[in-house]
Amino acid sequence: MKISYNWLKQFINIDWDAEKAGELLTDLGLEIEGIETYQSVKGGLEGVVIGEVLTCEQHPNADRLKVTTVDVGGESPLHIVCGAPNVAVGQKVPVATIGTTLYTEEGESWVIKKGKIRGEESHGMICAEDELGLGKSHDGIMVLDDSLKVGTAAADVFKIENDQVFEIGLTPNRADAMSHFGTARDLRAGLIQKDVNLELITPSVSAFHVDNRALKIDVDVKNKALAPRYCGVTISGLKVSDSPEWLQHRLKAIGLSPINNIVDATNYVLHELGQPLHAFDAAKITGNKVVVKTLKSGTKFTTLDEVERELHEDDLMICDAEKPMCIAGVFGGIHSGVTEETTSIFLESAYFDPVSIRKTAKRHGLNTDASFRFERGIDPNITEYALKRAALLIVDIAGGEITSDVIDEYPVKIEDFQVRLSFDNAKRLIGQEIPRETIKSILTSLEIKVNNVTEAGLGLTVPAYRNDVQREADVIEEVLRVYGYNNIKTTEKLNASISNSSKFEDHKLQNVIGNQLVSQGFYEMMANSLTSPDYAKLSEQLKEEHNVIMLNPLSNDLSAMRQSMLFSGLEAIAYNINRKQSDLKLFEFGKTYHAYAEDKREEHKHLTLLVSGNRDSERWNTENKPSDFFYLKGIVQGIFDRLGISRLKTSPVKNDMFSEGLSLSLGKMKLVEFGIVKKQILKTFGVSQDVLFADFNWDKIIEVASRNSIKFKDIPKYPKVRRDFALLLDEDVTFQSIYTIAKQSEKQLLKEVNLFDVYQGKNLPEGKKSYAVSFTLQDEHKTLTDKQIDKIMNKLQASFEKQLGAELR
């Protein structure tokens, strides 16, 4: 949220600099994320002064140029070459002196320098209005009033608006601060605690009066639950045009583009008081009647952005006698808004149900300044006041007369909140006793009324616009933030307890594996659990009906809980590749969410790995190696080794997210699936390079790891023996088969089986391949004899020949 400091000063006459005021606002809970400088003319016309043309002669080398001397109040006149057809002796003109920075309409800067133009020296520039950013005309130089004094800064003549704008990171609960007035109210409360007592100035509406009753528009609120309060008034005889400069500057400072004086006035009051308003062209209201109601589901309605939308039966609409005109509190309609031909308006100010507005805005994917405020809850008691404020402003800048009484449909008043505050509870929660008079002063400065005072506490009335302050704890929080968190002393005593916990707790195992992966060059990532429901269509393993759908999603792309962590990971891969980071190794601990039935929703914890590009970054002394399936397999195996999990069964992966891969299981528990992600899925995310993905079932891994017991044994004293086989095998035989057969043939003395070379090609029969496999043997109690070794190797050879059809080469 943007807050103009100049605008803020209209409500509270503070002379602090913006940085100091920003620090106090941050202390009050309105965190200042940044302070920007706003100038109504970019550059503020610094270096531009008023000059007088003393001489003007034809350029000797150019027909369309003039050589002038201009007095700018310096020691001597400036020689300036000018190409404007209207330059003449005696004119008062704006002059950009050497070193001045000017800006194009696109915002590009350029500096005035000393130079020669067609052989004649030029020491500045006489400016047209578009060159200074004061208009769009380039027909000639600006000729100013003769009464202006030579040497006067142009910024003083043109009254350049200089402002500083706060960017406030407003939390969703602070609906009361969504305006300049609300921010000023908080700032005043903070100033009082610093013994700076300033008046909070509110715009007066005492001048409001009805000129005549020539245009009456009836209001019928059919759904009073969704529109608890609805006000309106008509204004006739107005003229739609551009807003005055002061109003345009206020809106531009906070990032809004001026449209016309009517719309700008409603936007001004919105950001001034926090009350959204809407102006309807009265001539387009059929039957001179406004009806507030819901319509049938499926009704078509075209909004201001020219998009035809299909209404929901719960969408509250502002209608006339025949048709809908506006989505209440969200967005206007294209056929009822103010245009240049508008001469009379019906001005609306209302309080709509926050939940209803939020649901409607999310259903239609709309987020407007009005819906932003309505859905958080505005002040229901300023509805009429804001209407009068806007009506007076419109009459002032657009002319016209107020031609109806104010209609105020408010059948059931929204009551303030009654809260009881205990001094003991305040001390307990704050951790320090705050003087009772200070507590009362803070609450009064926040417009919280103290009804009664006892030794035990206070009876309070909290205004209805503070819908975030309804409990005792909320009141204590208000007291604390205004008193100042920094003013709470740190206790001298620190209490702590040590708990006995298992080394197999989730967070501990995460740290163990996380540290291992980081040491291998991986980066940890954290993706949003909210994702697009359409991702479920990318795999047959996922079902759209299993999506957990959000009731009030931030957007359609974030409307479902993820069923797989692959897709959010691929979003991260694509994001990095698009920013020239193509060698990636990422891991994430997270959850997936599944709605298997209405009464059966499950969460599953996962560890996922994503690898793409080269294994390591470029170095002059090492050769780049691309990450491949076997590299990922080694990382996966390393994780199991670190956790002490072994004897895993390997099988081909059946998950259609992979083009090829493996699944590792222990008994009936599938612990991990890993492999190469399908090209078709990668294409959806705009990723052209291969991506390797591993998905661990972390819940099962914790269960298995916690069952493992660590056994210690002496380091064997007797040597290992290695023997190698070169085996000629069918192409479809896997190393896993060799490993399994070898381990089954010799369970005691065979310690390691390793594949160290693979050959396919020349001098081998068709359909065959050669594996070079090493076997490590060891007896932990004695030295192996040649006879024992030969016996084991013969046994292995026979097993391979019988079960795999292998031949020794």
CSV table of N, CA, C and O in Angstrom, one decimal, residues 550-603:
chain,number,residue,atom,x,y,z
A,550,MET,N,-9.0,-25.3,-2.9
A,550,MET,CA,-9.1,-24.2,-1.9
A,550,MET,C,-10.5,-23.5,-2.1
A,550,MET,O,-11.0,-23.4,-3.3
A,551,LEU,N,-11.1,-23.2,-1.0
A,551,LEU,CA,-12.4,-22.5,-1.1
A,551,LEU,C,-12.2,-21.0,-1.5
A,551,LEU,O,-13.1,-20.5,-2.2
A,552,ASN,N,-11.2,-20.4,-1.1
A,552,ASN,CA,-10.9,-19.0,-1.5
A,552,ASN,C,-9.5,-18.8,-2.0
A,552,ASN,O,-8.7,-18.2,-1.4
A,553,PRO,N,-9.3,-19.3,-3.2
A,553,PRO,CA,-7.9,-19.3,-3.8
A,553,PRO,C,-7.4,-17.9,-4.1
A,553,PRO,O,-8.2,-17.0,-4.4
A,554,LEU,N,-6.1,-17.7,-4.0
A,554,LEU,CA,-5.5,-16.4,-4.4
A,554,LEU,C,-5.7,-16.2,-5.9
A,554,LEU,O,-5.8,-15.1,-6.4
A,555,SER,N,-5.6,-17.3,-6.6
A,555,SER,CA,-5.7,-17.2,-8.1
A,555,SER,C,-6.0,-18.6,-8.6
A,555,SER,O,-5.9,-19.6,-7.8
A,556,ASN,N,-6.4,-18.7,-9.8
A,556,ASN,CA,-6.7,-20.1,-10.4
A,556,ASN,C,-5.5,-21.0,-10.4
A,556,ASN,O,-5.6,-22.2,-10.4
A,557,ASP,N,-4.3,-20.3,-10.6
A,557,ASP,CA,-3.1,-21.1,-10.7
A,557,ASP,C,-2.6,-21.6,-9.3
A,557,ASP,O,-1.7,-22.4,-9.2
A,558,LEU,N,-3.3,-21.1,-8.2
A,558,LEU,CA,-2.9,-21.5,-6.9
A,558,LEU,C,-4.2,-22.0,-6.1
A,558,LEU,O,-4.4,-21.6,-5.0
A,559,SER,N,-5.0,-22.8,-6.8
A,559,SER,CA,-6.3,-23.1,-6.3
A,559,SER,C,-6.4,-24.6,-5.7
A,559,SER,O,-7.4,-25.0,-5.3
A,560,ALA,N,-5.3,-25.3,-5.9
A,560,ALA,CA,-5.3,-26.7,-5.4
A,560,ALA,C,-4.0,-27.0,-4.7
A,560,ALA,O,-2.9,-26.5,-4.9
A,561,MET,N,-4.1,-28.0,-3.7
A,561,MET,CA,-2.9,-28.4,-3.0
A,561,MET,C,-2.2,-29.5,-3.9
A,561,MET,O,-2.9,-30.3,-4.6
A,562,ARG,N,-0.9,-29.5,-3.9
A,562,ARG,CA,-0.2,-30.3,-4.8
A,562,ARG,C,-0.3,-31.8,-4.5
A,562,ARG,O,-0.3,-32.2,-3.3
A,563,GLN,N,-0.5,-32.6,-5.5
A,563,GLN,CA,-0.5,-34.1,-5.4
A,563,GLN,C,0.9,-34.7,-5.6
A,563,GLN,O,1.2,-35.8,-5.2
A,564,SER,N,1.7,-33.9,-6.3
A,564,SER,CA,3.1,-34.3,-6.6
A,564,SER,C,4.0,-33.1,-6.4
A,564,SER,O,3.6,-32.0,-6.7
A,565,MET,N,5.2,-33.4,-5.9
A,565,MET,CA,6.2,-32.3,-5.8
A,565,MET,C,7.0,-32.1,-7.0
A,565,MET,O,7.8,-31.2,-7.1
A,566,LEU,N,6.8,-32.9,-8.1
A,566,LEU,CA,7.5,-32.8,-9.3
A,566,LEU,C,7.3,-31.4,-10.0
A,566,LEU,O,8.2,-30.7,-10.4
A,567,PHE,N,6.0,-31.1,-10.1
A,567,PHE,CA,5.6,-29.9,-10.9
A,567,PHE,C,6.1,-28.6,-10.3
A,567,PHE,O,6.6,-27.7,-11.1
A,568,SER,N,6.0,-28.4,-9.0
A,568,SER,CA,6.5,-27.2,-8.4
A,568,SER,C,8.1,-27.2,-8.6
A,568,SER,O,8.7,-26.1,-8.7
A,569,GLY,N,8.7,-28.4,-8.5
A,569,GLY,CA,10.1,-28.4,-8.8
A,569,GLY,C,10.5,-28.0,-10.2
A,569,GLY,O,11.5,-27.3,-10.4
A,570,LEU,N,9.7,-28.5,-11.2
A,570,LEU,CA,10.0,-28.1,-12.6
A,570,LEU,C,9.7,-26.6,-12.8
A,570,LEU,O,10.4,-26.0,-13.7
A,571,GLU,N,8.8,-26.0,-12.1
A,571,GLU,CA,8.7,-24.6,-12.2
A,571,GLU,C,9.9,-23.9,-11.7
A,571,GLU,O,10.4,-22.9,-12.3
A,572,ALA,N,10.6,-24.4,-10.7
A,572,ALA,CA,11.8,-23.8,-10.2
A,572,ALA,C,13.0,-24.1,-11.2
A,572,ALA,O,13.8,-23.2,-11.5
A,573,ILE,N,13.0,-25.2,-11.8
A,573,ILE,CA,14.0,-25.6,-12.8
A,573,ILE,C,13.8,-24.6,-14.0
A,573,ILE,O,14.8,-24.0,-14.5
A,574,ALA,N,12.6,-24.4,-14.5
A,574,ALA,CA,12.3,-23.5,-15.6
A,574,ALA,C,12.7,-22.1,-15.3
A,574,ALA,O,13.3,-21.4,-16.1
A,575,TYR,N,12.4,-21.6,-14.1
A,575,TYR,CA,12.7,-20.3,-13.6
A,575,TYR,C,14.2,-20.0,-13.7
A,575,TYR,O,14.7,-19.0,-14.2
A,576,ASN,N,15.0,-21.0,-13.2
A,576,ASN,CA,16.4,-20.8,-13.2
A,576,ASN,C,17.0,-20.9,-14.6
A,576,ASN,O,18.0,-20.1,-14.9
A,577,ILE,N,16.6,-21.9,-15.4
A,577,ILE,CA,17.1,-22.0,-16.8
A,577,ILE,C,16.9,-20.7,-17.5
A,577,ILE,O,17.7,-20.2,-18.3
A,578,ASN,N,15.7,-20.1,-17.4
A,578,ASN,CA,15.4,-18.8,-18.1
A,578,ASN,C,16.3,-17.7,-17.6
A,578,ASN,O,16.3,-16.7,-18.3
A,579,ARG,N,17.0,-17.9,-16.5
A,579,ARG,CA,17.9,-16.9,-16.0
A,579,ARG,C,19.3,-17.3,-16.1
A,579,ARG,O,20.2,-17.0,-15.3
A,580,LYS,N,19.6,-18.2,-17.1
A,580,LYS,CA,20.9,-18.6,-17.4
A,580,LYS,C,21.6,-19.5,-16.4
A,580,LYS,O,22.8,-19.6,-16.3
A,581,GLN,N,20.8,-20.1,-15.5
A,581,GLN,CA,21.3,-21.1,-14.5
A,581,GLN,C,20.9,-22.5,-14.9
A,581,GLN,O,19.8,-22.9,-14.6
A,582,SER,N,21.7,-23.2,-15.8
A,582,SER,CA,21.2,-24.4,-16.3
A,582,SER,C,21.8,-25.7,-15.6
A,582,SER,O,21.3,-26.8,-15.9
A,583,ASP,N,22.8,-25.5,-14.8
A,583,ASP,CA,23.4,-26.6,-14.1
A,583,ASP,C,22.8,-26.6,-12.7
A,583,ASP,O,23.2,-25.8,-11.8
A,584,LEU,N,21.8,-27.5,-12.4
A,584,LEU,CA,21.0,-27.4,-11.2
A,584,LEU,C,21.0,-28.7,-10.5
A,584,LEU,O,20.8,-29.8,-11.0
A,585,LYS,N,21.1,-28.6,-9.1
A,585,LYS,CA,20.9,-29.7,-8.2
A,585,LYS,C,20.1,-29.2,-7.0
A,585,LYS,O,20.6,-28.4,-6.2
A,586,LEU,N,18.8,-29.6,-7.0
A,586,LEU,CA,17.9,-29.1,-6.0
A,586,LEU,C,17.3,-30.2,-5.1
A,586,LEU,O,17.1,-31.3,-5.7
A,587,PHE,N,17.0,-29.9,-3.9
A,587,PHE,CA,16.2,-30.9,-3.1
A,587,PHE,C,15.2,-30.2,-2.2
A,587,PHE,O,15.4,-29.0,-1.9
A,588,GLU,N,14.2,-30.9,-1.9
A,588,GLU,CA,13.1,-30.3,-1.1
A,588,GLU,C,12.4,-31.3,-0.2
A,588,GLU,O,12.1,-32.4,-0.6
A,589,PHE,N,12.2,-30.9,1.1
A,589,PHE,CA,11.4,-31.7,2.0
A,589,PHE,C,10.0,-31.0,2.0
A,589,PHE,O,9.9,-29.8,2.2
A,590,GLY,N,9.0,-31.8,1.7
A,590,GLY,CA,7.6,-31.2,1.7
A,590,GLY,C,6.5,-32.3,1.7
A,590,GLY,O,6.8,-33.5,1.9
A,591,LYS,N,5.3,-31.8,1.5
A,591,LYS,CA,4.2,-32.7,1.6
A,591,LYS,C,3.3,-32.6,0.4
A,591,LYS,O,3.3,-31.7,-0.4
A,592,THR,N,2.7,-33.8,0.1
A,592,THR,CA,1.6,-33.8,-0.9
A,592,THR,C,0.3,-34.1,-0.2
A,592,THR,O,0.2,-34.6,0.9
A,593,TYR,N,-0.8,-33.7,-0.9
A,593,TYR,CA,-2.1,-33.7,-0.3
A,593,TYR,C,-3.1,-34.4,-1.3
A,593,TYR,O,-3.1,-34.1,-2.5
A,594,HIS,N,-3.9,-35.2,-0.7
A,594,HIS,CA,-4.8,-36.1,-1.5
A,594,HIS,C,-6.2,-36.2,-0.9
A,594,HIS,O,-6.3,-36.4,0.3
A,595,ALA,N,-7.2,-36.0,-1.7
A,595,ALA,CA,-8.6,-36.1,-1.2
A,595,ALA,C,-9.2,-37.4,-1.9
A,595,ALA,O,-9.8,-37.3,-2.9
A,596,TYR,N,-8.9,-38.5,-1.2
A,596,TYR,CA,-9.4,-39.8,-1.8
A,596,TYR,C,-10.9,-40.0,-1.7
A,596,TYR,O,-11.5,-40.7,-2.4
A,597,ALA,N,-11.5,-39.3,-0.7
A,597,ALA,CA,-12.9,-39.3,-0.6
A,597,ALA,C,-13.3,-38.1,0.3
A,597,ALA,O,-12.4,-37.4,0.8
A,598,GLU,N,-14.5,-37.8,0.4
A,598,GLU,CA,-14.9,-36.6,1.2
A,598,GLU,C,-14.4,-36.7,2.7
A,598,GLU,O,-14.1,-35.8,3.3
A,599,ASP,N,-14.4,-38.0,3.2
A,599,ASP,CA,-14.0,-38.2,4.6
A,599,ASP,C,-12.6,-38.8,4.7
A,599,ASP,O,-12.3,-39.3,5.8
A,600,LYS,N,-11.9,-38.8,3.6
A,600,LYS,CA,-10.6,-39.4,3.6
A,600,LYS,C,-9.6,-38.5,2.9
A,600,LYS,O,-9.4,-38.6,1.7
A,601,ARG,N,-9.0,-37.6,3.7
A,601,ARG,CA,-7.9,-36.8,3.1
A,601,ARG,C,-6.6,-37.1,3.8
A,601,ARG,O,-6.5,-37.3,5.0
A,602,GLU,N,-5.5,-37.2,3.0
A,602,GLU,CA,-4.3,-37.6,3.5
A,602,GLU,C,-3.1,-36.7,3.1
A,602,GLU,O,-3.2,-36.0,2.0
A,603,GLU,N,-2.1,-36.6,4.0
A,603,GLU,CA,-0.9,-35.8,3.7
A,603,GLU,C,0.2,-36.8,3.7
A,603,GLU,O,0.3,-37.7,4.6
